[in-house]
XYZ file of C-alpha atoms in Angstrom:
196
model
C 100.027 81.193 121.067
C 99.175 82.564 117.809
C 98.727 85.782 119.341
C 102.170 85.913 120.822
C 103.329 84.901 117.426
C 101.707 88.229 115.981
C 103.095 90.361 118.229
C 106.087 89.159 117.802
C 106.316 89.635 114.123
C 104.556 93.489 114.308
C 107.162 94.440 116.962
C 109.980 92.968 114.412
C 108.742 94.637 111.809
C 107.833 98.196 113.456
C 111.369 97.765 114.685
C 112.806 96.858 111.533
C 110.637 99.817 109.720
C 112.462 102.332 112.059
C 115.849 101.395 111.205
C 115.287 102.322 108.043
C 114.686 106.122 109.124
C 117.915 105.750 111.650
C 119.815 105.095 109.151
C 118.992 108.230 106.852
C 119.419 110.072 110.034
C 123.093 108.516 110.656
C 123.793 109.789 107.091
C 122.389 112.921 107.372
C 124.191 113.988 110.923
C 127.492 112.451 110.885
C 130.693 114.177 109.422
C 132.511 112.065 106.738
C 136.116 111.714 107.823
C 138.757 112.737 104.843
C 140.378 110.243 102.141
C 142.731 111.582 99.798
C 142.901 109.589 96.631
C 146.552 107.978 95.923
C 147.339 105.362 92.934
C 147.179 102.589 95.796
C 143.398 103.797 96.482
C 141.852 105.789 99.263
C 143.926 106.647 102.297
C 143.157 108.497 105.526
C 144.006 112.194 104.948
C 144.221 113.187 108.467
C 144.956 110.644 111.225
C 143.842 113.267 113.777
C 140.302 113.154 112.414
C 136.809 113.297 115.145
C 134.839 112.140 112.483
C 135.329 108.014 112.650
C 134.417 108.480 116.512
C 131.821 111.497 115.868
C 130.486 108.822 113.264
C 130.107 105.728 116.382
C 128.800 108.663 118.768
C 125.704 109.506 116.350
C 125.428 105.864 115.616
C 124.984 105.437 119.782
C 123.038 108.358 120.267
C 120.178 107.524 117.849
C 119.851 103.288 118.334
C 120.335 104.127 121.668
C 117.522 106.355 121.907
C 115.167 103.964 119.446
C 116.077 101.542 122.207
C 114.981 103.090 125.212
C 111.705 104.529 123.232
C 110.650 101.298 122.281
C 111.089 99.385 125.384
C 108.952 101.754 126.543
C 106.532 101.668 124.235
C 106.870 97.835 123.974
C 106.183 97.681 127.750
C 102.854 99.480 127.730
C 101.124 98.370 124.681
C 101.916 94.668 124.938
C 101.880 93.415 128.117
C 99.193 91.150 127.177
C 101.743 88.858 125.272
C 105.019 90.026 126.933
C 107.075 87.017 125.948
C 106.204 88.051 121.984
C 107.077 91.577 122.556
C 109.723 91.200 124.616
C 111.122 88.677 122.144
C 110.228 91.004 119.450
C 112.614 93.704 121.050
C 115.407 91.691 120.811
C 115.166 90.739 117.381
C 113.721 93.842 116.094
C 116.335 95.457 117.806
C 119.001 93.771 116.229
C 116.953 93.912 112.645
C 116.794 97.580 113.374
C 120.524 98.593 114.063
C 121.426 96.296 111.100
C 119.206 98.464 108.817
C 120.774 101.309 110.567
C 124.393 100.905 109.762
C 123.547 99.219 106.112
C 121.052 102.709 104.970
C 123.440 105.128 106.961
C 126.961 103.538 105.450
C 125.235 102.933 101.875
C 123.419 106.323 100.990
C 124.374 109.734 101.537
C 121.707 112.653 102.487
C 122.663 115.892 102.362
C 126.207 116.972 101.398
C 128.788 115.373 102.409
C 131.407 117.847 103.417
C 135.129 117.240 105.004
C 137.872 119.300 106.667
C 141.094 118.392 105.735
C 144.553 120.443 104.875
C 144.276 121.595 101.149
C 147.556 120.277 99.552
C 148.311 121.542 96.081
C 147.442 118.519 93.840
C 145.926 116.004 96.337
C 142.185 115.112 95.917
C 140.371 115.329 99.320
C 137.383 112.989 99.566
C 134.476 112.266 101.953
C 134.997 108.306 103.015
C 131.781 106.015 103.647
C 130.427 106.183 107.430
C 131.549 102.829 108.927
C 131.928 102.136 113.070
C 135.120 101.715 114.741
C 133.476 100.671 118.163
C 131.631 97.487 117.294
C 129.847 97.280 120.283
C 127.467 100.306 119.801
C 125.737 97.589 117.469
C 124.072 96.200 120.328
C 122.434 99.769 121.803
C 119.234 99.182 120.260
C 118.185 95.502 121.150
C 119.895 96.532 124.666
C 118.577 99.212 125.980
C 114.707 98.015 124.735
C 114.752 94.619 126.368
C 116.708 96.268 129.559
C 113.946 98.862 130.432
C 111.028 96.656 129.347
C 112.659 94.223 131.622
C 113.060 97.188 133.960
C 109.927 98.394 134.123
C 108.047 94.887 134.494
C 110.327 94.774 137.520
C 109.043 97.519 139.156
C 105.435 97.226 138.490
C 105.735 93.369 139.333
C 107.264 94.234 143.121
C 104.781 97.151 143.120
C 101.500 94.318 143.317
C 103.865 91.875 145.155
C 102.901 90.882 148.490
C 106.708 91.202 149.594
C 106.379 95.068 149.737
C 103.298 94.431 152.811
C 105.518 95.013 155.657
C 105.222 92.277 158.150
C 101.878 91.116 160.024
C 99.650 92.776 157.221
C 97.744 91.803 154.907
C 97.323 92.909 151.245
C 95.076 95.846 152.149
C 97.338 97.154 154.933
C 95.422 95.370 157.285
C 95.767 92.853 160.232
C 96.915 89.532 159.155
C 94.148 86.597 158.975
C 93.991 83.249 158.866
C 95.882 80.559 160.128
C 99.019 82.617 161.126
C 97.028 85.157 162.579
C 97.442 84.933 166.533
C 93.791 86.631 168.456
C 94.940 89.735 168.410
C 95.146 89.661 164.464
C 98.912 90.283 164.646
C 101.287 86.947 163.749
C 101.673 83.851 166.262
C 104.683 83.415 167.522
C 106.944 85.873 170.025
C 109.170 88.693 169.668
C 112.012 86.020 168.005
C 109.675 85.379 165.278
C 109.083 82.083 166.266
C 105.655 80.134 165.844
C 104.065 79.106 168.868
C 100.944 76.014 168.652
């Protein structure tokens, strides 16, 4: 138990760890969208703007791809304690895409740069990255649990005796034992059926 407690709390905090670099990423990749300052405070310069769904579509892309990497990477160094990892994932995840949207929306890298219409007299500023699609927030813990879910799947039917097709054993082999007729094929007839 104690060691599914471990690797529960390494995969959190590996997890957690990476966010922090996502987020510096998010900053440094997504466009700012433009704010012009008025007396009432900051307003939306251009209502036409990419750069509020630009900002979501970065914000996808890299979780997203954290996600999928360490799902995968979850999967194949802990299967030993699978219910740790796995829960790891999933709270790591979510620890992770936090981090993301708190380092990206919080600290600038780079230069922030907008496009906007120059107006005589009206200051033109770059606005904090924020998401309009909530639901991107989720990409991370996801996509990680979905493929390591995924891939235990497939390796579990791949060493399941449901893939042997019928009558053979789990070499490939006649059946044996006490559903094996003389032959070594199943009792029964052609309808399946098992005859004494």
């Amino acid at each position: 138990m104690t060691r599914e407690v471990r690797a529960f709390a390494v995969t959190v905090l590996v997890l957690a760890t990476l966010g922090i670099g996502a987020g510096l990423l998010w900053s440094a990749v997504s466009p700012r969208a433009p704010y012009q300052v008025t007396e009432r405070g900051l307003v939306l310069a251009d209502l036409s703007t990419q750069a509020l769904i630009a900002a979501d579509g970065w914000y996808a892309v890299i979780t997203g791809g954290l996600g999928l990497l360490c799902g995968a990477a979850g999967w194949l160094a802990g299967r030993r304690w699978m219910l740790g990892v796995l829960a790891g994932l999933c709270v790591g995840g979510s620890a992770g895409a936090a981090l993301t949207y708190w380092i990206g929306s919080t600290f600038t890298v780079g230069a922030a740069t907008v496009e906007a219409a120059a107006v005589p007299g009206v200051k033109i500023v770059p606005g904090a990255l924020a998401l309009t699609a909530n639901g991107v927030a989720v990409a991370w813990p996801l996509l990680a649990v979905g493929l390591f879910g995924l891939l235990e799947g497939m390796h579990g039917y791949r060493e399941s005796s449901l893939r042997q097709p019928y009558g053979e054993g789990p070499l490939g082999g006649p059946l044996s034992g006490p559903l094996a007729g003389p032959s070594g094929g199943p009792l029964g007839g052609g309808d399946g059926s098992v005859r004494g």
